[in-house]
Amino acid sequence: MNIPFLDLKAVLVPHRAEIEAAISDVLDSGQTILGPQVSAFEDEFARYCGVRHAIGVASGLDALILMLRGLGLAPGDEVIVPANTYIATVLAVTAAGCTPVLADPDPHTMALDPLRVERLVTARTRAVIAVHLYGRVCDMSELRAVCARHGLRLLEDAAQAHGAVEGDRHAGALGDAAAFSFYPTKNLGALGDGGAVTTDDDAVAARIRMLRNYGSVEKNVHVVKGVNSRLDELQAAVLRVRLRHLDDENDRRRRIAARYATMLADTGLDLPDWNGKDHVFHLYVVRSGARDALAAGLAVAGIGTAIHYPVPPHRQPAYREMQSTHLPVAELLAGEVLSLPANPSLSEDQQERVAEVLRALN
Ligand SMILES: *Cc1c(COP(=O)(O)O)cnc(C)c1O
């Protein structure tokens, strides 16, 4: 049996009729960009996250950039980000003209370590971006305390964590502002690119609304030097459908994770740690010192895996200036992490097969 790492077509099958109806509604409306579907989605997503505002933009990267610009961060400002994040988090800081400061993650949780973050704070630090990597919310209460002590903004990169909760609050409502991606493979995915910023701050929301649309609130009046980063009606209509199923799909992802935890308990693999609904398993990531051999063995058996991420941002050619930075935990993780098939369409039989091959390889 061939098991792809991710079968997006299979993930979308249960929603096909609803998505087709939503697309028809858009065709009937004759509206294409920043229309009623976008407004309705922004309201529904803000309500879902438990914040006053959601602003739809063109991608997750743009959401991060416009979040930083909307908060008034400027050249010279330092922003602390985890060293083991997807490159987009770091690129956004650079694109906003700020300086990324990479924090080595906690080796156990693989998330920002509040103690290390505090050690990196300087007189120029303005913000910390907590990345809820793989779908698990960071230790926000400790990060909140560090940010409060030093007068920093606490921001979220929630691109992998739609629907994850801390206590009774959702990702997107855990800091001063949050950025989401709706890239098709995310837990809440469109049929193309999309993103959103969430915040409770009316002024920040108003500024991001201007920035995304040529710096304009009123036609032909450009208040700030904005960009074109708008969400379109088709994507918003699809996202409204998928938002209605997000909690169910996240429950499926958690059930898959719980089954893996049982099936792989004796393999010696380092399995993800989680607690209730703090994890929405955008990715199910195991760790092993023999990662490459495991991935190769699974591939021979027809099972797809992926690595998130094999090369940390400071080792990328684009960040040549950081090549000499030594971030031992991020570098170790890059050699050990392996993402197993775990999307909501994965059947129990498929999962049993993945586990069987993994057990045989160990
Ligand atoms: C996907 C992702 C992004 C970027 O989202 P795009 O929509 O692809 O621009 C940013 N941060 C993280 C952690 C992501 O996983």
mmCIF file of C-alpha atoms and ligand atoms in Angstrom:
data_model
loop_
_atom_site.group_PDB
_atom_site.id
_atom_site.type_symbol
_atom_site.label_atom_id
_atom_site.label_comp_id
_atom_site.label_asym_id
_atom_site.label_seq_id
_atom_site.Cartn_x
_atom_site.Cartn_y
_atom_site.Cartn_z
ATOM 1 C CA MET A 1 0.000 0.000 0.000
ATOM 2 C CA ASN A 2 1.358 3.382 -1.050
ATOM 3 C CA ILE A 3 0.862 6.069 1.569
ATOM 4 C CA PRO A 4 1.670 9.631 0.501
ATOM 5 C CA PHE A 5 2.899 12.072 3.137
ATOM 6 C CA LEU A 6 -0.103 14.262 2.378
ATOM 7 C CA ASP A 7 -3.041 13.551 0.076
ATOM 8 C CA LEU A 8 -4.654 16.980 -0.239
ATOM 9 C CA LYS A 9 -7.269 15.705 -2.669
ATOM 10 C CA ALA A 10 -8.447 13.148 -0.093
ATOM 11 C CA VAL A 11 -8.493 15.822 2.633
ATOM 12 C CA LEU A 12 -10.824 17.949 0.478
ATOM 13 C CA VAL A 13 -13.195 15.155 -0.644
ATOM 14 C CA PRO A 14 -15.586 15.453 2.345
ATOM 15 C CA HIS A 15 -15.964 19.211 1.679
ATOM 16 C CA ARG A 16 -16.306 19.093 -2.083
ATOM 17 C CA ALA A 17 -20.064 19.741 -2.362
ATOM 18 C CA GLU A 18 -19.930 22.651 0.087
ATOM 19 C CA ILE A 19 -16.879 24.150 -1.638
ATOM 20 C CA GLU A 20 -18.543 23.910 -5.055
ATOM 21 C CA ALA A 21 -21.631 25.675 -3.709
ATOM 22 C CA ALA A 22 -19.452 28.402 -2.187
ATOM 23 C CA ILE A 23 -17.625 28.912 -5.489
ATOM 24 C CA SER A 24 -20.994 29.194 -7.266
ATOM 25 C CA ASP A 25 -22.075 31.882 -4.802
ATOM 26 C CA VAL A 26 -18.981 33.901 -5.687
ATOM 27 C CA LEU A 27 -19.643 33.509 -9.421
ATOM 28 C CA ASP A 28 -23.227 34.667 -8.851
ATOM 29 C CA SER A 29 -22.107 37.683 -6.815
ATOM 30 C CA GLY A 30 -19.791 39.111 -9.471
ATOM 31 C CA GLN A 31 -17.446 40.304 -6.699
ATOM 32 C CA THR A 32 -13.862 39.129 -6.717
ATOM 33 C CA ILE A 33 -11.580 40.875 -4.182
ATOM 34 C CA LEU A 34 -12.289 42.306 -0.688
ATOM 35 C CA GLY A 35 -16.040 41.797 -1.016
ATOM 36 C CA PRO A 36 -18.780 40.312 1.186
ATOM 37 C CA GLN A 37 -17.144 36.849 1.436
ATOM 38 C CA VAL A 38 -13.921 38.379 2.764
ATOM 39 C CA SER A 39 -15.826 40.519 5.299
ATOM 40 C CA ALA A 40 -17.891 37.543 6.440
ATOM 41 C CA PHE A 41 -14.817 35.328 6.742
ATOM 42 C CA GLU A 42 -12.942 38.036 8.687
ATOM 43 C CA ASP A 43 -15.876 38.305 11.132
ATOM 44 C CA GLU A 44 -16.211 34.540 11.506
ATOM 45 C CA PHE A 45 -12.478 33.948 11.935
ATOM 46 C CA ALA A 46 -12.152 36.791 14.476
ATOM 47 C CA ARG A 47 -15.066 35.352 16.455
ATOM 48 C CA TYR A 48 -13.542 31.852 16.242
ATOM 49 C CA CYS A 49 -10.191 33.088 17.584
ATOM 50 C CA GLY A 50 -11.880 35.284 20.210
ATOM 51 C CA VAL A 51 -10.483 38.633 19.033
ATOM 52 C CA ARG A 52 -12.027 41.863 17.761
ATOM 53 C CA HIS A 53 -10.329 41.887 14.357
ATOM 54 C CA ALA A 54 -9.148 39.549 11.617
ATOM 55 C CA ILE A 55 -7.699 41.146 8.480
ATOM 56 C CA GLY A 56 -7.434 38.946 5.397
ATOM 57 C CA VAL A 57 -4.220 39.267 3.370
ATOM 58 C CA ALA A 58 -2.544 37.475 0.475
ATOM 59 C CA SER A 59 -0.331 34.968 2.352
ATOM 60 C CA GLY A 60 1.083 33.960 5.698
ATOM 61 C CA LEU A 61 4.355 35.728 4.929
ATOM 62 C CA ASP A 62 2.453 38.936 4.177
ATOM 63 C CA ALA A 63 0.437 38.499 7.388
ATOM 64 C CA LEU A 64 3.717 38.405 9.355
ATOM 65 C CA ILE A 65 5.176 41.425 7.518
ATOM 66 C CA LEU A 66 2.004 43.520 7.809
ATOM 67 C CA MET A 67 1.633 42.561 11.481
ATOM 68 C CA LEU A 68 5.125 43.949 12.181
ATOM 69 C CA ARG A 69 4.518 47.083 10.081
ATOM 70 C CA GLY A 70 1.047 47.542 11.564
ATOM 71 C CA LEU A 71 2.570 47.569 15.051
ATOM 72 C CA GLY A 72 4.945 50.304 13.963
ATOM 73 C CA LEU A 73 8.154 48.284 14.125
ATOM 74 C CA ALA A 74 10.887 50.039 12.233
ATOM 75 C CA PRO A 75 14.476 49.602 10.991
ATOM 76 C CA GLY A 76 16.903 49.036 13.842
ATOM 77 C CA ASP A 77 14.322 47.234 15.952
ATOM 78 C CA GLU A 78 15.253 43.727 17.012
ATOM 79 C CA VAL A 79 12.703 40.930 16.929
ATOM 80 C CA ILE A 80 13.402 37.625 18.679
ATOM 81 C CA VAL A 81 12.276 34.520 16.757
ATOM 82 C CA PRO A 82 12.957 30.810 17.258
ATOM 83 C CA ALA A 83 15.974 29.484 15.329
ATOM 84 C CA ASN A 84 14.135 26.320 14.190
ATOM 85 C CA THR A 85 11.183 28.033 12.508
ATOM 86 C CA TYR A 86 10.151 28.027 8.864
ATOM 87 C CA ILE A 87 12.151 30.647 6.930
ATOM 88 C CA ALA A 88 9.026 32.848 6.517
ATOM 89 C CA THR A 89 9.154 34.033 10.140
ATOM 90 C CA VAL A 90 12.703 35.297 9.697
ATOM 91 C CA LEU A 91 12.082 36.696 6.197
ATOM 92 C CA ALA A 92 9.163 38.741 7.538
ATOM 93 C CA VAL A 93 11.364 40.408 10.156
ATOM 94 C CA THR A 94 13.935 41.266 7.485
ATOM 95 C CA ALA A 95 11.258 42.463 5.033
ATOM 96 C CA ALA A 96 9.836 44.813 7.687
ATOM 97 C CA GLY A 97 13.348 46.316 7.944
ATOM 98 C CA CYS A 98 13.967 44.894 11.414
ATOM 99 C CA THR A 99 16.761 42.659 12.677
ATOM 100 C CA PRO A 100 15.955 39.011 13.418
ATOM 101 C CA VAL A 101 17.557 37.653 16.594
ATOM 102 C CA LEU A 102 17.446 33.863 16.600
ATOM 103 C CA ALA A 103 16.763 32.056 19.862
ATOM 104 C CA ASP A 104 17.814 28.431 20.161
ATOM 105 C CA PRO A 105 14.689 26.427 21.095
ATOM 106 C CA ASP A 106 14.051 24.286 24.133
ATOM 107 C CA PRO A 107 15.450 20.856 23.171
ATOM 108 C CA HIS A 108 12.423 19.044 24.625
ATOM 109 C CA THR A 109 9.424 21.138 23.467
ATOM 110 C CA MET A 110 11.245 22.410 20.332
ATOM 111 C CA ALA A 111 9.551 25.786 21.049
ATOM 112 C CA LEU A 112 10.937 29.122 22.278
ATOM 113 C CA ASP A 113 12.593 28.806 25.668
ATOM 114 C CA PRO A 114 11.510 31.842 27.743
ATOM 115 C CA LEU A 115 14.810 31.876 29.700
ATOM 116 C CA ARG A 116 16.893 31.971 26.532
ATOM 117 C CA VAL A 117 14.597 34.639 25.067
ATOM 118 C CA GLU A 118 15.159 36.841 28.099
ATOM 119 C CA ARG A 119 18.938 36.506 27.755
ATOM 120 C CA LEU A 120 18.711 37.835 24.173
ATOM 121 C CA VAL A 121 16.829 41.013 25.101
ATOM 122 C CA THR A 122 18.787 44.226 24.404
ATOM 123 C CA ALA A 123 17.917 47.916 24.458
ATOM 124 C CA ARG A 124 16.801 47.575 20.818
ATOM 125 C CA THR A 125 14.486 44.579 21.260
ATOM 126 C CA ARG A 126 10.884 45.457 20.484
ATOM 127 C CA ALA A 127 9.059 42.161 19.973
ATOM 128 C CA VAL A 128 9.107 38.388 20.306
ATOM 129 C CA ILE A 129 7.403 36.144 17.745
ATOM 130 C CA ALA A 130 6.215 32.904 19.340
ATOM 131 C CA VAL A 131 5.913 30.283 16.586
ATOM 132 C CA HIS A 132 3.428 27.555 17.506
ATOM 133 C CA LEU A 133 5.548 25.064 15.606
ATOM 134 C CA TYR A 134 3.867 21.879 14.303
ATOM 135 C CA GLY A 135 0.571 23.039 15.863
ATOM 136 C CA ARG A 136 1.446 23.186 19.550
ATOM 137 C CA VAL A 137 1.027 26.487 21.394
ATOM 138 C CA CYS A 138 4.193 27.819 23.027
ATOM 139 C CA ASP A 139 4.498 28.395 26.750
ATOM 140 C CA MET A 140 2.780 31.764 26.445
ATOM 141 C CA SER A 141 2.417 32.590 30.152
ATOM 142 C CA GLU A 142 6.207 32.582 30.670
ATOM 143 C CA LEU A 143 6.793 34.483 27.418
ATOM 144 C CA ARG A 144 4.131 37.007 28.458
ATOM 145 C CA ALA A 145 5.994 37.563 31.725
ATOM 146 C CA VAL A 146 9.329 38.096 29.910
ATOM 147 C CA CYS A 147 7.707 40.535 27.454
ATOM 148 C CA ALA A 148 5.962 42.427 30.257
ATOM 149 C CA ARG A 149 9.245 42.797 32.195
ATOM 150 C CA HIS A 150 10.996 44.343 29.187
ATOM 151 C CA GLY A 151 8.117 46.231 27.547
ATOM 152 C CA LEU A 152 8.084 44.026 24.415
ATOM 153 C CA ARG A 153 5.268 43.095 22.072
ATOM 154 C CA LEU A 154 4.396 39.401 22.146
ATOM 155 C CA LEU A 155 3.364 38.224 18.675
ATOM 156 C CA GLU A 156 2.264 34.840 17.355
ATOM 157 C CA ASP A 157 3.183 33.028 14.166
ATOM 158 C CA ALA A 158 0.087 30.826 14.206
ATOM 159 C CA ALA A 159 0.491 29.570 10.626
ATOM 160 C CA GLN A 160 0.534 25.972 11.909
ATOM 161 C CA ALA A 161 -1.855 26.321 14.833
ATOM 162 C CA HIS A 162 -5.394 27.256 13.707
ATOM 163 C CA GLY A 163 -7.657 26.126 16.538
ATOM 164 C CA ALA A 164 -4.975 25.260 19.113
ATOM 165 C CA VAL A 165 -5.797 26.508 22.594
ATOM 166 C CA GLU A 166 -4.092 27.701 25.739
ATOM 167 C CA GLY A 167 -6.612 27.180 28.549
ATOM 168 C CA ASP A 168 -9.810 28.584 27.069
ATOM 169 C CA ARG A 169 -8.145 30.963 24.602
ATOM 170 C CA HIS A 170 -7.338 30.215 20.994
ATOM 171 C CA ALA A 171 -4.087 30.765 19.124
ATOM 172 C CA GLY A 172 -4.494 34.173 17.520
ATOM 173 C CA ALA A 173 -5.676 35.694 20.807
ATOM 174 C CA LEU A 174 -2.624 34.923 22.963
ATOM 175 C CA GLY A 175 -0.492 37.995 22.291
ATOM 176 C CA ASP A 176 -0.687 41.534 20.887
ATOM 177 C CA ALA A 177 -1.296 40.249 17.350
ATOM 178 C CA ALA A 178 -1.005 37.010 15.387
ATOM 179 C CA ALA A 179 -0.289 35.986 11.815
ATOM 180 C CA PHE A 180 -2.006 33.051 10.094
ATOM 181 C CA SER A 181 -1.358 31.337 6.765
ATOM 182 C CA PHE A 182 -4.109 29.652 4.751
ATOM 183 C CA TYR A 183 -1.675 27.885 2.419
ATOM 184 C CA PRO A 184 -3.579 24.820 1.143
ATOM 185 C CA THR A 185 -1.767 22.297 3.368
ATOM 186 C CA LYS A 186 -2.366 24.164 6.649
ATOM 187 C CA ASN A 187 -5.045 23.006 9.105
ATOM 188 C CA LEU A 188 -7.244 25.782 7.738
ATOM 189 C CA GLY A 189 -6.293 25.905 4.068
ATOM 190 C CA ALA A 190 -7.622 27.724 1.017
ATOM 191 C CA LEU A 191 -7.323 26.507 -2.587
ATOM 192 C CA GLY A 192 -4.454 28.921 -3.129
ATOM 193 C CA ASP A 193 -2.542 31.479 -1.094
ATOM 194 C CA GLY A 194 -4.091 33.451 1.743
ATOM 195 C CA GLY A 195 -3.381 34.726 5.234
ATOM 196 C CA ALA A 196 -4.758 36.865 8.056
ATOM 197 C CA VAL A 197 -3.662 38.988 10.982
ATOM 198 C CA THR A 198 -5.711 38.848 14.189
ATOM 199 C CA THR A 199 -5.611 41.446 16.949
ATOM 200 C CA ASP A 200 -7.720 43.139 19.625
ATOM 201 C CA ASP A 201 -6.067 46.497 18.941
ATOM 202 C CA ASP A 202 -8.388 48.748 16.883
ATOM 203 C CA ALA A 203 -5.602 51.091 15.748
ATOM 204 C CA VAL A 204 -3.292 48.273 14.649
ATOM 205 C CA ALA A 205 -6.163 46.610 12.774
ATOM 206 C CA ALA A 206 -7.028 49.862 11.000
ATOM 207 C CA ARG A 207 -3.409 50.372 9.994
ATOM 208 C CA ILE A 208 -3.097 46.832 8.591
ATOM 209 C CA ARG A 209 -6.354 47.310 6.637
ATOM 210 C CA MET A 210 -4.775 50.366 5.015
ATOM 211 C CA LEU A 211 -1.394 48.738 4.433
ATOM 212 C CA ARG A 212 -2.856 45.707 2.635
ATOM 213 C CA ASN A 213 -4.715 47.910 0.143
ATOM 214 C CA TYR A 214 -2.193 50.469 -1.165
ATOM 215 C CA GLY A 215 -2.255 52.422 2.094
ATOM 216 C CA SER A 216 -5.775 53.528 1.363
ATOM 217 C CA VAL A 217 -8.999 53.775 3.373
ATOM 218 C CA GLU A 218 -10.807 55.833 0.818
ATOM 219 C CA LYS A 219 -10.407 55.573 -2.948
ATOM 220 C CA ASN A 220 -7.533 57.729 -4.248
ATOM 221 C CA VAL A 221 -6.404 58.766 -0.750
ATOM 222 C CA HIS A 222 -3.157 56.984 0.218
ATOM 223 C CA VAL A 223 -2.355 57.642 3.856
ATOM 224 C CA VAL A 224 0.657 55.321 4.190
ATOM 225 C CA LYS A 225 2.977 53.581 1.714
ATOM 226 C CA GLY A 226 1.041 50.365 1.459
ATOM 227 C CA VAL A 227 1.228 47.204 -0.612
ATOM 228 C CA ASN A 228 -1.181 45.027 -2.548
ATOM 229 C CA SER A 229 -1.868 42.086 -0.247
ATOM 230 C CA ARG A 230 -5.566 41.314 -0.427
ATOM 231 C CA LEU A 231 -7.604 38.186 0.125
ATOM 232 C CA ASP A 232 -9.923 37.281 -2.725
ATOM 233 C CA GLU A 233 -13.575 36.292 -2.572
ATOM 234 C CA LEU A 234 -13.031 32.735 -3.843
ATOM 235 C CA GLN A 235 -10.453 31.943 -1.164
ATOM 236 C CA ALA A 236 -12.587 33.573 1.536
ATOM 237 C CA ALA A 237 -15.654 31.561 0.455
ATOM 238 C CA VAL A 238 -13.639 28.314 0.601
ATOM 239 C CA LEU A 239 -12.173 29.285 3.982
ATOM 240 C CA ARG A 240 -15.672 29.912 5.398
ATOM 241 C CA VAL A 241 -16.587 26.320 4.498
ATOM 242 C CA ARG A 242 -13.407 24.877 5.947
ATOM 243 C CA LEU A 243 -13.623 26.940 9.140
ATOM 244 C CA ARG A 244 -16.931 25.202 9.934
ATOM 245 C CA HIS A 245 -15.063 21.858 9.929
ATOM 246 C CA LEU A 246 -11.830 22.985 11.575
ATOM 247 C CA ASP A 247 -12.577 21.716 15.098
ATOM 248 C CA ASP A 248 -13.688 18.315 13.772
ATOM 249 C CA GLU A 249 -10.577 17.978 11.642
ATOM 250 C CA ASN A 250 -8.345 19.011 14.528
ATOM 251 C CA ASP A 251 -10.066 16.321 16.651
ATOM 252 C CA ARG A 252 -9.273 13.785 13.915
ATOM 253 C CA ARG A 253 -5.647 14.928 13.908
ATOM 254 C CA ARG A 254 -5.464 14.483 17.700
ATOM 255 C CA ARG A 255 -6.997 10.996 17.452
ATOM 256 C CA ILE A 256 -4.358 10.079 14.861
ATOM 257 C CA ALA A 257 -1.643 11.420 17.179
ATOM 258 C CA ALA A 258 -3.057 9.441 20.125
ATOM 259 C CA ARG A 259 -3.034 6.258 18.021
ATOM 260 C CA TYR A 260 0.576 6.847 16.934
ATOM 261 C CA ALA A 261 1.524 7.362 20.580
ATOM 262 C CA THR A 262 0.236 3.855 21.358
ATOM 263 C CA MET A 263 1.479 2.190 18.166
ATOM 264 C CA LEU A 264 5.000 3.651 18.403
ATOM 265 C CA ALA A 265 5.450 3.467 22.175
ATOM 266 C CA ASP A 266 8.043 0.676 22.005
ATOM 267 C CA THR A 267 10.075 1.946 19.072
ATOM 268 C CA GLY A 268 12.452 4.161 21.031
ATOM 269 C CA LEU A 269 11.464 7.087 18.830
ATOM 270 C CA ASP A 270 11.092 10.429 20.559
ATOM 271 C CA LEU A 271 7.337 11.151 20.211
ATOM 272 C CA PRO A 272 5.577 14.518 20.480
ATOM 273 C CA ASP A 273 4.503 15.662 23.886
ATOM 274 C CA TRP A 274 1.105 17.380 24.240
ATOM 275 C CA ASN A 275 -1.615 18.230 26.634
ATOM 276 C CA GLY A 276 -5.303 18.304 25.675
ATOM 277 C CA LYS A 277 -6.138 20.794 22.957
ATOM 278 C CA ASP A 278 -2.868 22.735 23.093
ATOM 279 C CA HIS A 279 -1.778 20.774 19.998
ATOM 280 C CA VAL A 280 -3.609 20.586 16.660
ATOM 281 C CA PHE A 281 -0.960 18.403 14.980
ATOM 282 C CA HIS A 282 -0.445 20.373 11.815
ATOM 283 C CA LEU A 283 2.481 17.955 11.662
ATOM 284 C CA TYR A 284 3.190 14.770 13.609
ATOM 285 C CA VAL A 285 6.931 15.024 14.164
ATOM 286 C CA VAL A 286 9.046 12.278 15.711
ATOM 287 C CA ARG A 287 12.757 12.477 16.451
ATOM 288 C CA SER A 288 15.513 9.946 15.881
ATOM 289 C CA GLY A 289 19.293 9.924 15.637
ATOM 290 C CA ALA A 290 18.774 7.545 12.690
ATOM 291 C CA ARG A 291 16.285 9.829 10.948
ATOM 292 C CA ASP A 292 17.666 9.523 7.412
ATOM 293 C CA ALA A 293 17.740 5.713 7.554
ATOM 294 C CA LEU A 294 14.156 5.645 8.852
ATOM 295 C CA ALA A 295 12.950 7.985 6.096
ATOM 296 C CA ALA A 296 14.727 5.854 3.486
ATOM 297 C CA GLY A 297 13.241 2.640 4.902
ATOM 298 C CA LEU A 298 9.750 4.121 4.898
ATOM 299 C CA ALA A 299 10.248 5.347 1.316
ATOM 300 C CA VAL A 300 11.203 1.826 0.188
ATOM 301 C CA ALA A 301 7.901 0.629 1.699
ATOM 302 C CA GLY A 302 6.026 3.324 -0.265
ATOM 303 C CA ILE A 303 5.444 5.602 2.709
ATOM 304 C CA GLY A 304 6.023 9.331 2.263
ATOM 305 C CA THR A 305 7.557 11.475 4.990
ATOM 306 C CA ALA A 306 8.866 15.037 5.151
ATOM 307 C CA ILE A 307 11.383 17.055 7.157
ATOM 308 C CA HIS A 308 10.346 20.312 8.813
ATOM 309 C CA TYR A 309 12.981 21.657 8.424
ATOM 310 C CA PRO A 310 16.235 20.149 7.164
ATOM 311 C CA VAL A 311 18.208 23.427 7.081
ATOM 312 C CA PRO A 312 17.594 26.123 9.713
ATOM 313 C CA PRO A 313 17.295 29.751 8.514
ATOM 314 C CA HIS A 314 20.781 30.752 9.756
ATOM 315 C CA ARG A 315 22.293 28.032 7.538
ATOM 316 C CA GLN A 316 20.452 29.209 4.404
ATOM 317 C CA PRO A 317 22.412 30.991 1.653
ATOM 318 C CA ALA A 318 19.971 33.932 1.958
ATOM 319 C CA TYR A 319 21.271 34.570 5.494
ATOM 320 C CA ARG A 320 24.972 34.318 4.750
ATOM 321 C CA GLU A 321 25.586 36.989 7.401
ATOM 322 C CA MET A 322 24.421 34.531 10.086
ATOM 323 C CA GLN A 323 26.539 31.561 8.934
ATOM 324 C CA SER A 324 28.892 31.850 11.895
ATOM 325 C CA THR A 325 26.054 31.871 14.433
ATOM 326 C CA HIS A 326 26.077 28.682 16.461
ATOM 327 C CA LEU A 327 22.630 27.448 17.436
ATOM 328 C CA PRO A 328 23.276 23.885 18.610
ATOM 329 C CA VAL A 329 19.703 22.866 19.433
ATOM 330 C CA ALA A 330 18.272 24.097 16.124
ATOM 331 C CA GLU A 331 21.096 22.357 14.280
ATOM 332 C CA LEU A 332 20.551 19.106 16.201
ATOM 333 C CA LEU A 333 16.792 19.172 15.551
ATOM 334 C CA ALA A 334 17.312 19.751 11.818
ATOM 335 C CA GLY A 335 19.126 16.388 11.705
ATOM 336 C CA GLU A 336 16.596 14.462 13.816
ATOM 337 C CA VAL A 337 13.035 15.567 13.021
ATOM 338 C CA LEU A 338 10.811 13.461 10.781
ATOM 339 C CA SER A 339 7.185 14.240 9.924
ATOM 340 C CA LEU A 340 4.981 11.157 9.487
ATOM 341 C CA PRO A 341 1.786 10.998 7.418
ATOM 342 C CA ALA A 342 -0.898 12.359 9.778
ATOM 343 C CA ASN A 343 -3.407 14.393 7.793
ATOM 344 C CA PRO A 344 -7.117 14.017 8.627
ATOM 345 C CA SER A 345 -7.751 11.700 5.650
ATOM 346 C CA LEU A 346 -5.279 9.047 6.877
ATOM 347 C CA SER A 347 -7.138 5.772 7.549
ATOM 348 C CA GLU A 348 -6.487 3.483 10.520
ATOM 349 C CA ASP A 349 -5.194 0.810 8.128
ATOM 350 C CA GLN A 350 -2.736 3.233 6.580
ATOM 351 C CA GLN A 351 -1.598 4.323 10.016
ATOM 352 C CA GLU A 352 -1.167 0.735 11.194
ATOM 353 C CA ARG A 353 1.013 0.130 8.112
ATOM 354 C CA VAL A 354 3.226 3.177 8.872
ATOM 355 C CA ALA A 355 3.676 1.964 12.452
ATOM 356 C CA GLU A 356 4.393 -1.617 11.349
ATOM 357 C CA VAL A 357 7.169 -0.490 8.988
ATOM 358 C CA LEU A 358 8.618 1.824 11.650
ATOM 359 C CA ARG A 359 8.655 -0.972 14.227
ATOM 360 C CA ALA A 360 10.421 -3.280 11.753
ATOM 361 C CA LEU A 361 13.047 -0.619 11.026
ATOM 362 C CA ASN A 362 13.895 -0.098 14.690
HETATM 363 C C1 LIG B 1 3.404 28.276 6.252
HETATM 364 C C2 LIG B 1 4.106 29.092 7.232
HETATM 365 C C3 LIG B 1 4.331 30.470 7.037
HETATM 366 C C4 LIG B 1 4.099 31.173 5.732
HETATM 367 O O1 LIG B 1 2.862 31.049 5.172
HETATM 368 P P1 LIG B 1 2.664 31.284 3.596
HETATM 369 O O2 LIG B 1 1.176 31.383 3.476
HETATM 370 O O3 LIG B 1 3.245 30.106 2.887
HETATM 371 O O4 LIG B 1 3.338 32.559 3.215
HETATM 372 C C5 LIG B 1 4.897 31.194 8.069
HETATM 373 N N1 LIG B 1 5.258 30.605 9.212
HETATM 374 C C6 LIG B 1 5.093 29.289 9.430
HETATM 375 C C7 LIG B 1 5.513 28.708 10.750
HETATM 376 C C8 LIG B 1 4.526 28.482 8.441
HETATM 377 O O5 LIG B 1 4.389 27.169 8.672
#
